[in-house]
């Protein structure tokens, strides 16, 4: 596994070269979310990378509309991509364009969507031999990544250290709150909400829109050995927001030692973590349970399970009636039938039908179709109670 | 070509309301795979009934499978696809390329690409076309002029949102809930963190300035006045957001847009006094301030809803008709005053003026003289979650909505 990182200047290039770095991501301002380099500077830096034997990768990760696409393609010099060895993209339109207009190997950013094995294999199928790398999602636990790398034909990368992007919009959300006379290309502020258990969200506005980051950065460095054995081809260190290449140097050196020595020392990680600009988390590295709470979003006690389901209680008048909207099993609902009522609180009530009236107040022996009927009252039942035939075994 | 009106169906009852109020197509979710985990959603039986109900009325049904799947989410998918094919649903709405592959492998269902996939340009549409997608639900960042280009360049059917709440982020590019609430926003757990108020800390010349703002909250979309532009752009389907929203919303919004589209179908223009009426109707459902978002120009400062969430609306739903007498019942029951059996959704009292919203045509207003429970005992003030009888409204049918103006509360 090799490290990859972003390059913003020649000084950083010198450092990367001295560390023996083999590749660098270059982010042109025009096409990269957090890019700072003009097109000429990007090409120049890419050229210098090649001279040093470092592979320059162009990052085009903004999501353009047709109008923006035209602006971009109108501004990109015809030989722009010739300066780069590979291109990394997230937008399927940009991908389609590059597959047609260039011959470059493509690195596909699958961080935000299509981050399951079926989807990743589909991307391998559609991009074909031009796919040189899959950049995997932070939402994947490490064990899952280990499984993926065995199944996929393509080299894979994951973020090892860097900011976690939570939100990306093309709209400018911060500048409207600032002094109207003040024009800035890049604004960074902090946001806190009483309604969130977390505080201190970094928010950035730049030419491409507004971005919110997690208050804590993503860090997998302490997994050292485990990362080396996952089958990843690259670990990305993203410190470009803090322009901290010294920290990258420390990480690079630490990993070099780790790769050379089995069961190598991880003390350097502690030092790196202490020097990180923000608190750190491991995110979903161990487990991702972000679908586990869904069951609590609805009251499953009253969810309709179709076998033996009769309907739902619409009204209750104490001592007089319970109104039921009959939706199913109507042929089995007759005077004398036993029903089981499941309240929203989970209580079970049994009732034998001694009264059965239609909505016009007439007594009836049975239910003729999907209709509202009024039955004898039983205590402890409320509106939205689910009604089943009583021999059902609903839990 | 006049576009299809596509309305949300968060539950079986809402599906019926949307269909009866004029939707040409509805979209709904099963118990898994869609982005609204908190919505009632449809069990197999309800799905069967919903599809049958819609198809009998020439209304198409699209089933949403647009979650960002994780590996384990595929487990029951093939079985569900078989069911959808048996039920003859008209299409599935999908965002994940792996899901598309699975659908192609296990069914011949028509595939619509969800807005969740953020398809924003012609190149992207071409990519998805090559993969086998039949229709694209464009990202909300796309203008009508760009939509026209995408349709012309790709030859695909194009669907665009016309009404409802807006994600501020590029769809599928927000994971705030994942990290702050432990709920995957792209699998149905969105906690609407963009609607929160935030205290923002600015650092101006080393001086810390704080300001509170709902800076990430978007105004709602209302494209009614741009319907002609949607038609000129060749948009095939105009979509109303809101599977989590009320019956009142599903019915009122479907009706307003359907009447507008029918007017155009008949006259070929929208130069009608009714435009104001349709607009008024849209203002009667609960909504944030409206904007046209990105439809004509890139959404600017004016599209930020910098206010606390406010569910107040000019009108509120009073009740839904559960049983209205049929014509013969009205004739044979001449000796007894005809009544409607209604499911109460908010308080109202005798003497209140209520408005029946018929499936077609103008509303019918009436001051109700009495309210009774099933035992024929008079009710002074209704309670939500009860059934009551009220006097018959001319033209009333099952599932009609009856609303009341909120100001009556203050006047009393």
mmCIF file of N, CA and C in Angstrom, chain A residues 63-67 70 90-93 96 100 112-117 119 123 125-126 139 144 148 165-166 168-171 176-178 182 189-193 195 198 212 290-291 293-294 298 304 306 314-315 317 320-321 323 328 358-359 370 372 374 383, chain B residues 16 31 37 39-40 43 45-46 49 68-71 74 95-97 101 104 120-124 128 146 149 168-170 172-175 178 180-184 187 189 197-202 204 211 216 218 301 303 322-323 373-375 377 385-387:
data_model
loop_
_atom_site.group_PDB
_atom_site.id
_atom_site.type_symbol
_atom_site.label_atom_id
_atom_site.label_comp_id
_atom_site.label_asym_id
_atom_site.label_seq_id
_atom_site.Cartn_x
_atom_site.Cartn_y
_atom_site.Cartn_z
ATOM 1 N N UNK A 63 -19.441 18.763 -9.694
ATOM 2 C CA UNK A 63 -20.597 18.160 -10.361
ATOM 3 C C UNK A 63 -21.212 19.242 -11.254
ATOM 4 N N UNK A 64 -20.872 19.271 -12.538
ATOM 5 C CA UNK A 64 -21.313 20.397 -13.372
ATOM 6 C C UNK A 64 -22.654 20.188 -14.066
ATOM 7 N N UNK A 65 -23.388 21.279 -14.212
ATOM 8 C CA UNK A 65 -24.556 21.263 -15.101
ATOM 9 C C UNK A 65 -24.026 21.476 -16.521
ATOM 10 N N UNK A 66 -24.903 21.392 -17.513
ATOM 11 C CA UNK A 66 -24.459 21.570 -18.901
ATOM 12 C C UNK A 66 -23.787 22.931 -19.109
ATOM 13 N N UNK A 67 -24.373 23.959 -18.488
ATOM 14 C CA UNK A 67 -23.835 25.311 -18.663
ATOM 15 C C UNK A 67 -22.401 25.367 -18.107
ATOM 16 N N UNK A 70 -19.933 23.527 -20.275
ATOM 17 C CA UNK A 70 -19.478 24.305 -21.443
ATOM 18 C C UNK A 70 -18.423 25.325 -21.027
ATOM 19 N N UNK A 90 -15.899 12.126 -10.071
ATOM 20 C CA UNK A 90 -17.073 11.598 -9.361
ATOM 21 C C UNK A 90 -18.330 11.635 -10.231
ATOM 22 N N UNK A 91 -18.442 12.650 -11.095
ATOM 23 C CA UNK A 91 -19.660 12.817 -11.883
ATOM 24 C C UNK A 91 -19.679 11.850 -13.075
ATOM 25 N N UNK A 92 -20.818 11.212 -13.293
ATOM 26 C CA UNK A 92 -20.905 10.246 -14.399
ATOM 27 C C UNK A 92 -20.813 10.943 -15.765
ATOM 28 N N UNK A 93 -21.218 12.216 -15.805
ATOM 29 C CA UNK A 93 -21.103 12.973 -17.050
ATOM 30 C C UNK A 93 -19.654 13.283 -17.373
ATOM 31 N N UNK A 96 -18.131 10.149 -18.621
ATOM 32 C CA UNK A 96 -18.501 9.858 -20.006
ATOM 33 C C UNK A 96 -17.676 10.712 -20.971
ATOM 34 N N UNK A 100 -14.546 9.480 -23.627
ATOM 35 C CA UNK A 100 -14.594 9.734 -25.068
ATOM 36 C C UNK A 100 -13.439 10.629 -25.532
ATOM 37 N N UNK A 112 -19.349 8.671 -2.409
ATOM 38 C CA UNK A 112 -20.659 9.200 -2.054
ATOM 39 C C UNK A 112 -21.804 8.263 -2.432
ATOM 40 N N UNK A 113 -21.625 7.451 -3.414
ATOM 41 C CA UNK A 113 -22.699 6.544 -3.837
ATOM 42 C C UNK A 113 -22.074 5.327 -4.497
ATOM 43 N N UNK A 114 -22.910 4.404 -4.926
ATOM 44 C CA UNK A 114 -22.446 3.186 -5.607
ATOM 45 C C UNK A 114 -21.340 2.497 -4.780
ATOM 46 N N UNK A 115 -21.515 2.487 -3.458
ATOM 47 C CA UNK A 115 -20.441 1.952 -2.639
ATOM 48 C C UNK A 115 -20.763 0.564 -2.070
ATOM 49 N N UNK A 116 -21.252 -0.274 -2.958
ATOM 50 C CA UNK A 116 -21.437 -1.675 -2.587
ATOM 51 C C UNK A 116 -20.756 -2.503 -3.680
ATOM 52 N N UNK A 117 -20.577 -3.777 -3.396
ATOM 53 C CA UNK A 117 -19.785 -4.598 -4.325
ATOM 54 C C UNK A 117 -20.433 -4.693 -5.708
ATOM 55 N N UNK A 119 -22.242 -2.503 -7.195
ATOM 56 C CA UNK A 119 -22.056 -1.235 -7.903
ATOM 57 C C UNK A 119 -20.608 -1.079 -8.356
ATOM 58 N N UNK A 123 -19.183 -0.680 -12.139
ATOM 59 C CA UNK A 123 -18.300 0.377 -12.645
ATOM 60 C C UNK A 123 -17.090 -0.243 -13.351
ATOM 61 N N UNK A 125 -17.176 -2.974 -14.974
ATOM 62 C CA UNK A 125 -17.697 -3.464 -16.253
ATOM 63 C C UNK A 125 -17.848 -2.300 -17.247
ATOM 64 N N UNK A 126 -18.407 -1.183 -16.795
ATOM 65 C CA UNK A 126 -18.696 -0.101 -17.740
ATOM 66 C C UNK A 126 -17.473 0.737 -18.102
ATOM 67 N N UNK A 139 -17.865 5.225 4.466
ATOM 68 C CA UNK A 139 -18.956 4.553 5.175
ATOM 69 C C UNK A 139 -18.733 3.034 5.261
ATOM 70 N N UNK A 144 -15.188 -4.920 5.531
ATOM 71 C CA UNK A 144 -15.885 -4.914 4.236
ATOM 72 C C UNK A 144 -14.910 -4.539 3.119
ATOM 73 N N UNK A 148 -13.946 -6.495 -0.279
ATOM 74 C CA UNK A 148 -14.045 -5.870 -1.615
ATOM 75 C C UNK A 148 -12.734 -6.020 -2.394
ATOM 76 N N UNK A 165 -16.230 15.287 4.521
ATOM 77 C CA UNK A 165 -17.198 16.192 3.894
ATOM 78 C C UNK A 165 -18.610 15.682 4.177
ATOM 79 N N UNK A 166 -19.425 16.552 4.819
ATOM 80 C CA UNK A 166 -20.787 16.140 5.169
ATOM 81 C C UNK A 166 -21.829 16.650 4.192
ATOM 82 N N UNK A 168 -22.553 19.253 0.507
ATOM 83 C CA UNK A 168 -21.999 19.975 -0.642
ATOM 84 C C UNK A 168 -23.143 20.545 -1.462
ATOM 85 N N UNK A 169 -23.183 21.849 -1.573
ATOM 86 C CA UNK A 169 -24.201 22.508 -2.390
ATOM 87 C C UNK A 169 -23.526 23.519 -3.302
ATOM 88 N N UNK A 170 -24.073 23.739 -4.486
ATOM 89 C CA UNK A 170 -23.491 24.790 -5.332
ATOM 90 C C UNK A 170 -23.905 26.188 -4.879
ATOM 91 N N UNK A 171 -24.867 26.270 -3.955
ATOM 92 C CA UNK A 171 -25.344 27.599 -3.543
ATOM 93 C C UNK A 171 -24.359 28.261 -2.581
ATOM 94 N N UNK A 176 -24.067 35.658 1.911
ATOM 95 C CA UNK A 176 -25.208 36.529 2.187
ATOM 96 C C UNK A 176 -25.255 37.023 3.631
ATOM 97 N N UNK A 177 -24.530 36.357 4.506
ATOM 98 C CA UNK A 177 -24.548 36.756 5.918
ATOM 99 C C UNK A 177 -23.392 37.684 6.262
ATOM 100 N N UNK A 178 -22.627 38.047 5.259
ATOM 101 C CA UNK A 178 -21.442 38.884 5.513
ATOM 102 C C UNK A 178 -21.661 40.290 4.999
ATOM 103 N N UNK A 182 -17.850 43.178 1.234
ATOM 104 C CA UNK A 182 -16.687 42.315 1.354
ATOM 105 C C UNK A 182 -16.776 41.172 0.339
ATOM 106 N N UNK A 189 -15.896 29.427 8.100
ATOM 107 C CA UNK A 189 -16.472 29.797 9.387
ATOM 108 C C UNK A 189 -16.760 28.519 10.174
ATOM 109 N N UNK A 190 -17.267 28.708 11.392
ATOM 110 C CA UNK A 190 -17.650 27.555 12.209
ATOM 111 C C UNK A 190 -19.134 27.649 12.522
ATOM 112 N N UNK A 191 -19.824 26.518 12.504
ATOM 113 C CA UNK A 191 -21.267 26.511 12.776
ATOM 114 C C UNK A 191 -21.570 25.585 13.953
ATOM 115 N N UNK A 192 -22.463 26.067 14.839
ATOM 116 C CA UNK A 192 -22.907 25.261 15.980
ATOM 117 C C UNK A 192 -24.422 25.259 15.994
ATOM 118 N N UNK A 193 -24.998 24.134 16.371
ATOM 119 C CA UNK A 193 -26.454 24.105 16.482
ATOM 120 C C UNK A 193 -26.860 23.483 17.802
ATOM 121 N N UNK A 195 -29.510 22.018 18.194
ATOM 122 C CA UNK A 195 -30.285 20.813 17.886
ATOM 123 C C UNK A 195 -29.404 19.619 17.517
ATOM 124 N N UNK A 198 -23.407 17.655 18.242
ATOM 125 C CA UNK A 198 -22.031 17.994 17.856
ATOM 126 C C UNK A 198 -21.900 19.497 17.664
ATOM 127 N N UNK A 212 -19.880 21.707 4.162
ATOM 128 C CA UNK A 212 -19.797 21.561 5.627
ATOM 129 C C UNK A 212 -19.023 20.285 5.927
ATOM 130 N N UNK A 290 -25.715 2.517 10.640
ATOM 131 C CA UNK A 290 -26.559 3.690 10.387
ATOM 132 C C UNK A 290 -27.953 3.343 9.860
ATOM 133 N N UNK A 291 -28.240 2.044 9.704
ATOM 134 C CA UNK A 291 -29.621 1.679 9.355
ATOM 135 C C UNK A 291 -30.336 1.035 10.538
ATOM 136 N N UNK A 293 -31.339 2.284 13.385
ATOM 137 C CA UNK A 293 -32.378 3.075 14.071
ATOM 138 C C UNK A 293 -33.672 3.153 13.272
ATOM 139 N N UNK A 294 -33.658 2.687 12.033
ATOM 140 C CA UNK A 294 -34.834 2.869 11.178
ATOM 141 C C UNK A 294 -36.076 2.218 11.782
ATOM 142 N N UNK A 298 -40.667 4.210 13.001
ATOM 143 C CA UNK A 298 -42.079 3.896 12.812
ATOM 144 C C UNK A 298 -42.532 2.999 13.947
ATOM 145 N N UNK A 304 -48.976 -3.040 9.322
ATOM 146 C CA UNK A 304 -49.868 -4.061 8.766
ATOM 147 C C UNK A 304 -49.063 -5.265 8.306
ATOM 148 N N UNK A 306 -49.881 -8.783 6.588
ATOM 149 C CA UNK A 306 -51.077 -9.074 5.813
ATOM 150 C C UNK A 306 -51.890 -10.302 6.225
ATOM 151 N N UNK A 314 -60.565 3.389 13.831
ATOM 152 C CA UNK A 314 -60.642 4.803 13.469
ATOM 153 C C UNK A 314 -61.215 5.654 14.593
ATOM 154 N N UNK A 315 -61.994 5.041 15.487
ATOM 155 C CA UNK A 315 -62.630 5.818 16.559
ATOM 156 C C UNK A 315 -63.018 4.865 17.682
ATOM 157 N N UNK A 317 -65.505 5.028 21.255
ATOM 158 C CA UNK A 317 -66.346 5.750 22.221
ATOM 159 C C UNK A 317 -66.548 4.829 23.421
ATOM 160 N N UNK A 320 -69.474 2.410 24.365
ATOM 161 C CA UNK A 320 -70.443 2.340 23.269
ATOM 162 C C UNK A 320 -69.920 1.560 22.052
ATOM 163 N N UNK A 321 -68.857 2.060 21.385
ATOM 164 C CA UNK A 321 -68.433 1.384 20.157
ATOM 165 C C UNK A 321 -66.952 1.578 19.843
ATOM 166 N N UNK A 323 -64.963 1.896 16.139
ATOM 167 C CA UNK A 323 -65.138 1.959 14.680
ATOM 168 C C UNK A 323 -63.905 1.377 14.005
ATOM 169 N N UNK A 328 -59.380 -5.965 4.982
ATOM 170 C CA UNK A 328 -59.033 -7.308 4.512
ATOM 171 C C UNK A 328 -59.783 -8.367 5.323
ATOM 172 N N UNK A 358 -73.339 -1.198 10.479
ATOM 173 C CA UNK A 358 -72.755 -0.473 9.349
ATOM 174 C C UNK A 358 -72.786 1.019 9.669
ATOM 175 N N UNK A 359 -72.191 1.831 8.805
ATOM 176 C CA UNK A 359 -72.073 3.260 9.117
ATOM 177 C C UNK A 359 -73.419 3.981 9.098
ATOM 178 N N UNK A 370 -65.029 -3.555 1.650
ATOM 179 C CA UNK A 370 -64.162 -2.647 2.413
ATOM 180 C C UNK A 370 -65.026 -1.511 2.951
ATOM 181 N N UNK A 372 -66.590 0.753 6.788
ATOM 182 C CA UNK A 372 -66.412 1.069 8.212
ATOM 183 C C UNK A 372 -67.539 0.390 8.985
ATOM 184 N N UNK A 374 -69.016 -0.708 13.071
ATOM 185 C CA UNK A 374 -68.975 -0.313 14.482
ATOM 186 C C UNK A 374 -69.251 -1.555 15.319
ATOM 187 N N UNK A 383 -57.280 4.762 18.946
ATOM 188 C CA UNK A 383 -57.235 4.949 17.497
ATOM 189 C C UNK A 383 -55.884 4.475 16.969
ATOM 190 N N UNK B 16 -54.636 6.964 -2.937
ATOM 191 C CA UNK B 16 -56.003 7.118 -3.444
ATOM 192 C C UNK B 16 -56.351 8.592 -3.588
ATOM 193 N N UNK B 31 -41.593 -1.529 1.924
ATOM 194 C CA UNK B 31 -41.093 -1.480 3.295
ATOM 195 C C UNK B 31 -39.568 -1.362 3.347
ATOM 196 N N UNK B 37 -37.751 6.114 5.411
ATOM 197 C CA UNK B 37 -37.953 5.033 6.373
ATOM 198 C C UNK B 37 -39.089 5.336 7.343
ATOM 199 N N UNK B 39 -41.877 6.990 6.590
ATOM 200 C CA UNK B 39 -43.197 7.006 5.943
ATOM 201 C C UNK B 39 -43.877 5.662 6.193
ATOM 202 N N UNK B 40 -45.213 5.648 6.090
ATOM 203 C CA UNK B 40 -45.929 4.387 6.312
ATOM 204 C C UNK B 40 -45.435 3.327 5.335
ATOM 205 N N UNK B 43 -47.114 -2.297 2.346
ATOM 206 C CA UNK B 43 -46.899 -3.730 2.491
ATOM 207 C C UNK B 43 -47.253 -4.360 1.136
ATOM 208 N N UNK B 45 -49.607 -6.400 0.312
ATOM 209 C CA UNK B 45 -51.054 -6.338 0.036
ATOM 210 C C UNK B 45 -51.459 -4.923 -0.382
ATOM 211 N N UNK B 46 -50.906 -3.949 0.339
ATOM 212 C CA UNK B 46 -51.239 -2.556 0.014
ATOM 213 C C UNK B 46 -50.719 -2.180 -1.375
ATOM 214 N N UNK B 49 -53.072 -3.567 -3.865
ATOM 215 C CA UNK B 49 -54.309 -2.777 -3.906
ATOM 216 C C UNK B 49 -54.053 -1.406 -4.539
ATOM 217 N N UNK B 68 -29.112 4.362 -1.257
ATOM 218 C CA UNK B 68 -27.746 3.971 -1.623
ATOM 219 C C UNK B 68 -27.497 2.626 -0.939
ATOM 220 N N UNK B 69 -27.538 1.589 -1.709
ATOM 221 C CA UNK B 69 -27.483 0.238 -1.150
ATOM 222 C C UNK B 69 -26.120 -0.085 -0.536
ATOM 223 N N UNK B 70 -26.178 -0.807 0.578
ATOM 224 C CA UNK B 70 -24.990 -1.477 1.091
ATOM 225 C C UNK B 70 -25.172 -2.952 0.728
ATOM 226 N N UNK B 71 -24.117 -3.728 0.828
ATOM 227 C CA UNK B 71 -24.193 -5.113 0.348
ATOM 228 C C UNK B 71 -25.399 -5.883 0.883
ATOM 229 N N UNK B 74 -29.103 -5.892 -0.591
ATOM 230 C CA UNK B 74 -29.486 -6.613 -1.813
ATOM 231 C C UNK B 74 -30.232 -7.908 -1.520
ATOM 232 N N UNK B 95 -31.166 4.712 -7.831
ATOM 233 C CA UNK B 95 -30.026 5.635 -7.876
ATOM 234 C C UNK B 95 -28.682 4.919 -7.972
ATOM 235 N N UNK B 96 -28.661 3.639 -7.642
ATOM 236 C CA UNK B 96 -27.393 2.927 -7.511
ATOM 237 C C UNK B 96 -27.163 2.035 -8.740
ATOM 238 N N UNK B 97 -25.978 2.097 -9.273
ATOM 239 C CA UNK B 97 -25.695 1.350 -10.504
ATOM 240 C C UNK B 97 -25.731 -0.171 -10.269
ATOM 241 N N UNK B 101 -28.085 -2.969 -12.221
ATOM 242 C CA UNK B 101 -27.620 -4.259 -12.750
ATOM 243 C C UNK B 101 -28.506 -5.397 -12.252
ATOM 244 N N UNK B 104 -31.882 -5.339 -14.009
ATOM 245 C CA UNK B 104 -31.783 -5.851 -15.388
ATOM 246 C C UNK B 104 -31.640 -7.371 -15.402
ATOM 247 N N UNK B 120 -26.867 15.731 -13.809
ATOM 248 C CA UNK B 120 -26.935 17.183 -13.989
ATOM 249 C C UNK B 120 -26.623 17.628 -15.407
ATOM 250 N N UNK B 121 -26.180 16.729 -16.262
ATOM 251 C CA UNK B 121 -25.733 17.190 -17.576
ATOM 252 C C UNK B 121 -25.992 16.119 -18.650
ATOM 253 N N UNK B 122 -25.850 16.556 -19.898
ATOM 254 C CA UNK B 122 -26.162 15.672 -21.042
ATOM 255 C C UNK B 122 -25.231 14.466 -21.085
ATOM 256 N N UNK B 123 -23.974 14.690 -20.741
ATOM 257 C CA UNK B 123 -23.008 13.583 -20.753
ATOM 258 C C UNK B 123 -23.432 12.510 -19.759
ATOM 259 N N UNK B 124 -23.873 12.956 -18.615
ATOM 260 C CA UNK B 124 -24.303 12.016 -17.581
ATOM 261 C C UNK B 124 -25.542 11.246 -18.058
ATOM 262 N N UNK B 128 -26.009 7.148 -18.438
ATOM 263 C CA UNK B 128 -27.073 6.311 -17.865
ATOM 264 C C UNK B 128 -27.906 5.635 -18.948
ATOM 265 N N UNK B 146 -31.434 23.933 -19.462
ATOM 266 C CA UNK B 146 -30.498 22.792 -19.488
ATOM 267 C C UNK B 146 -31.253 21.470 -19.647
ATOM 268 N N UNK B 149 -31.899 20.829 -23.209
ATOM 269 C CA UNK B 149 -30.687 20.339 -23.889
ATOM 270 C C UNK B 149 -30.449 18.866 -23.576
ATOM 271 N N UNK B 168 -30.997 21.168 0.107
ATOM 272 C CA UNK B 168 -30.057 22.252 -0.198
ATOM 273 C C UNK B 168 -28.807 21.666 -0.851
ATOM 274 N N UNK B 169 -28.422 20.486 -0.402
ATOM 275 C CA UNK B 169 -27.220 19.843 -0.953
ATOM 276 C C UNK B 169 -27.548 19.180 -2.291
ATOM 277 N N UNK B 170 -26.523 18.922 -3.080
ATOM 278 C CA UNK B 170 -26.706 18.029 -4.220
ATOM 279 C C UNK B 170 -27.274 16.735 -3.648
ATOM 280 N N UNK B 172 -27.911 13.174 -2.571
ATOM 281 C CA UNK B 172 -26.960 12.077 -2.408
ATOM 282 C C UNK B 172 -25.606 12.536 -1.900
ATOM 283 N N UNK B 173 -25.437 13.839 -1.767
ATOM 284 C CA UNK B 173 -24.142 14.362 -1.328
ATOM 285 C C UNK B 173 -24.232 15.002 0.050
ATOM 286 N N UNK B 174 -25.107 14.470 0.861
ATOM 287 C CA UNK B 174 -25.231 14.967 2.238
ATOM 288 C C UNK B 174 -25.231 13.773 3.178
ATOM 289 N N UNK B 175 -24.295 13.771 4.104
ATOM 290 C CA UNK B 175 -24.237 12.669 5.080
ATOM 291 C C UNK B 175 -24.191 13.232 6.503
ATOM 292 N N UNK B 178 -25.659 10.844 8.995
ATOM 293 C CA UNK B 178 -24.843 9.639 9.222
ATOM 294 C C UNK B 178 -23.880 9.861 10.380
ATOM 295 N N UNK B 180 -23.888 12.655 12.603
ATOM 296 C CA UNK B 180 -24.364 13.331 13.811
ATOM 297 C C UNK B 180 -25.489 12.576 14.511
ATOM 298 N N UNK B 181 -26.255 11.788 13.762
ATOM 299 C CA UNK B 181 -27.398 11.083 14.368
ATOM 300 C C UNK B 181 -27.247 9.569 14.254
ATOM 301 N N UNK B 182 -26.230 9.116 13.560
ATOM 302 C CA UNK B 182 -26.069 7.672 13.365
ATOM 303 C C UNK B 182 -27.136 7.103 12.448
ATOM 304 N N UNK B 183 -27.714 7.945 11.584
ATOM 305 C CA UNK B 183 -28.768 7.498 10.660
ATOM 306 C C UNK B 183 -28.347 7.821 9.238
ATOM 307 N N UNK B 184 -28.364 6.815 8.387
ATOM 308 C CA UNK B 184 -27.900 7.010 7.015
ATOM 309 C C UNK B 184 -28.930 7.808 6.211
ATOM 310 N N UNK B 187 -30.156 6.206 3.088
ATOM 311 C CA UNK B 187 -30.963 4.983 3.157
ATOM 312 C C UNK B 187 -32.265 5.264 3.922
ATOM 313 N N UNK B 189 -32.723 7.823 6.452
ATOM 314 C CA UNK B 189 -32.653 8.309 7.832
ATOM 315 C C UNK B 189 -32.378 9.789 7.976
ATOM 316 N N UNK B 197 -31.299 25.697 13.102
ATOM 317 C CA UNK B 197 -30.660 27.013 13.241
ATOM 318 C C UNK B 197 -29.224 26.783 13.720
ATOM 319 N N UNK B 198 -28.299 27.513 13.128
ATOM 320 C CA UNK B 198 -26.888 27.396 13.507
ATOM 321 C C UNK B 198 -26.373 28.745 13.980
ATOM 322 N N UNK B 199 -25.509 28.686 14.965
ATOM 323 C CA UNK B 199 -24.794 29.908 15.358
ATOM 324 C C UNK B 199 -23.480 29.888 14.595
ATOM 325 N N UNK B 200 -23.293 30.895 13.773
ATOM 326 C CA UNK B 200 -22.114 30.929 12.909
ATOM 327 C C UNK B 200 -21.066 31.855 13.508
ATOM 328 N N UNK B 201 -19.854 31.380 13.508
ATOM 329 C CA UNK B 201 -18.754 32.186 14.069
ATOM 330 C C UNK B 201 -17.853 32.655 12.933
ATOM 331 N N UNK B 202 -17.849 33.966 12.733
ATOM 332 C CA UNK B 202 -17.006 34.571 11.692
ATOM 333 C C UNK B 202 -15.782 35.172 12.364
ATOM 334 N N UNK B 204 -13.457 38.049 11.711
ATOM 335 C CA UNK B 204 -13.169 39.232 10.894
ATOM 336 C C UNK B 204 -12.012 40.000 11.515
ATOM 337 N N UNK B 211 -23.350 34.996 14.599
ATOM 338 C CA UNK B 211 -24.649 35.312 14.003
ATOM 339 C C UNK B 211 -25.467 34.032 13.912
ATOM 340 N N UNK B 216 -28.665 26.935 6.001
ATOM 341 C CA UNK B 216 -28.635 25.798 5.058
ATOM 342 C C UNK B 216 -30.031 25.359 4.624
ATOM 343 N N UNK B 218 -33.484 25.508 2.595
ATOM 344 C CA UNK B 218 -33.952 26.003 1.289
ATOM 345 C C UNK B 218 -35.446 26.319 1.324
ATOM 346 N N UNK B 301 -29.260 33.952 -3.084
ATOM 347 C CA UNK B 301 -29.564 34.275 -1.694
ATOM 348 C C UNK B 301 -31.067 34.222 -1.400
ATOM 349 N N UNK B 303 -33.213 32.291 -2.248
ATOM 350 C CA UNK B 303 -33.817 30.956 -2.120
ATOM 351 C C UNK B 303 -33.517 30.302 -0.764
ATOM 352 N N UNK B 322 -64.966 9.620 4.702
ATOM 353 C CA UNK B 322 -64.777 8.176 4.682
ATOM 354 C C UNK B 322 -65.945 7.500 3.966
ATOM 355 N N UNK B 323 -67.123 8.007 4.199
ATOM 356 C CA UNK B 323 -68.295 7.447 3.505
ATOM 357 C C UNK B 323 -69.274 8.555 3.170
ATOM 358 N N UNK B 373 -71.900 12.223 16.713
ATOM 359 C CA UNK B 373 -71.098 10.998 16.690
ATOM 360 C C UNK B 373 -71.967 9.861 16.148
ATOM 361 N N UNK B 374 -71.429 8.649 16.168
ATOM 362 C CA UNK B 374 -72.166 7.522 15.567
ATOM 363 C C UNK B 374 -73.464 7.219 16.321
ATOM 364 N N UNK B 375 -73.488 7.562 17.622
ATOM 365 C CA UNK B 375 -74.703 7.343 18.418
ATOM 366 C C UNK B 375 -75.710 8.477 18.228
ATOM 367 N N UNK B 377 -75.275 11.503 19.000
ATOM 368 C CA UNK B 377 -75.179 12.521 20.052
ATOM 369 C C UNK B 377 -74.439 13.721 19.477
ATOM 370 N N UNK B 385 -58.813 12.260 15.151
ATOM 371 C CA UNK B 385 -58.774 10.822 15.451
ATOM 372 C C UNK B 385 -60.116 10.284 15.868
ATOM 373 N N UNK B 386 -61.197 10.946 15.469
ATOM 374 C CA UNK B 386 -62.537 10.408 15.716
ATOM 375 C C UNK B 386 -63.316 10.444 14.409
ATOM 376 N N UNK B 387 -64.405 9.678 14.405
ATOM 377 C CA UNK B 387 -65.309 9.711 13.251
ATOM 378 C C UNK B 387 -66.557 10.481 13.657
#
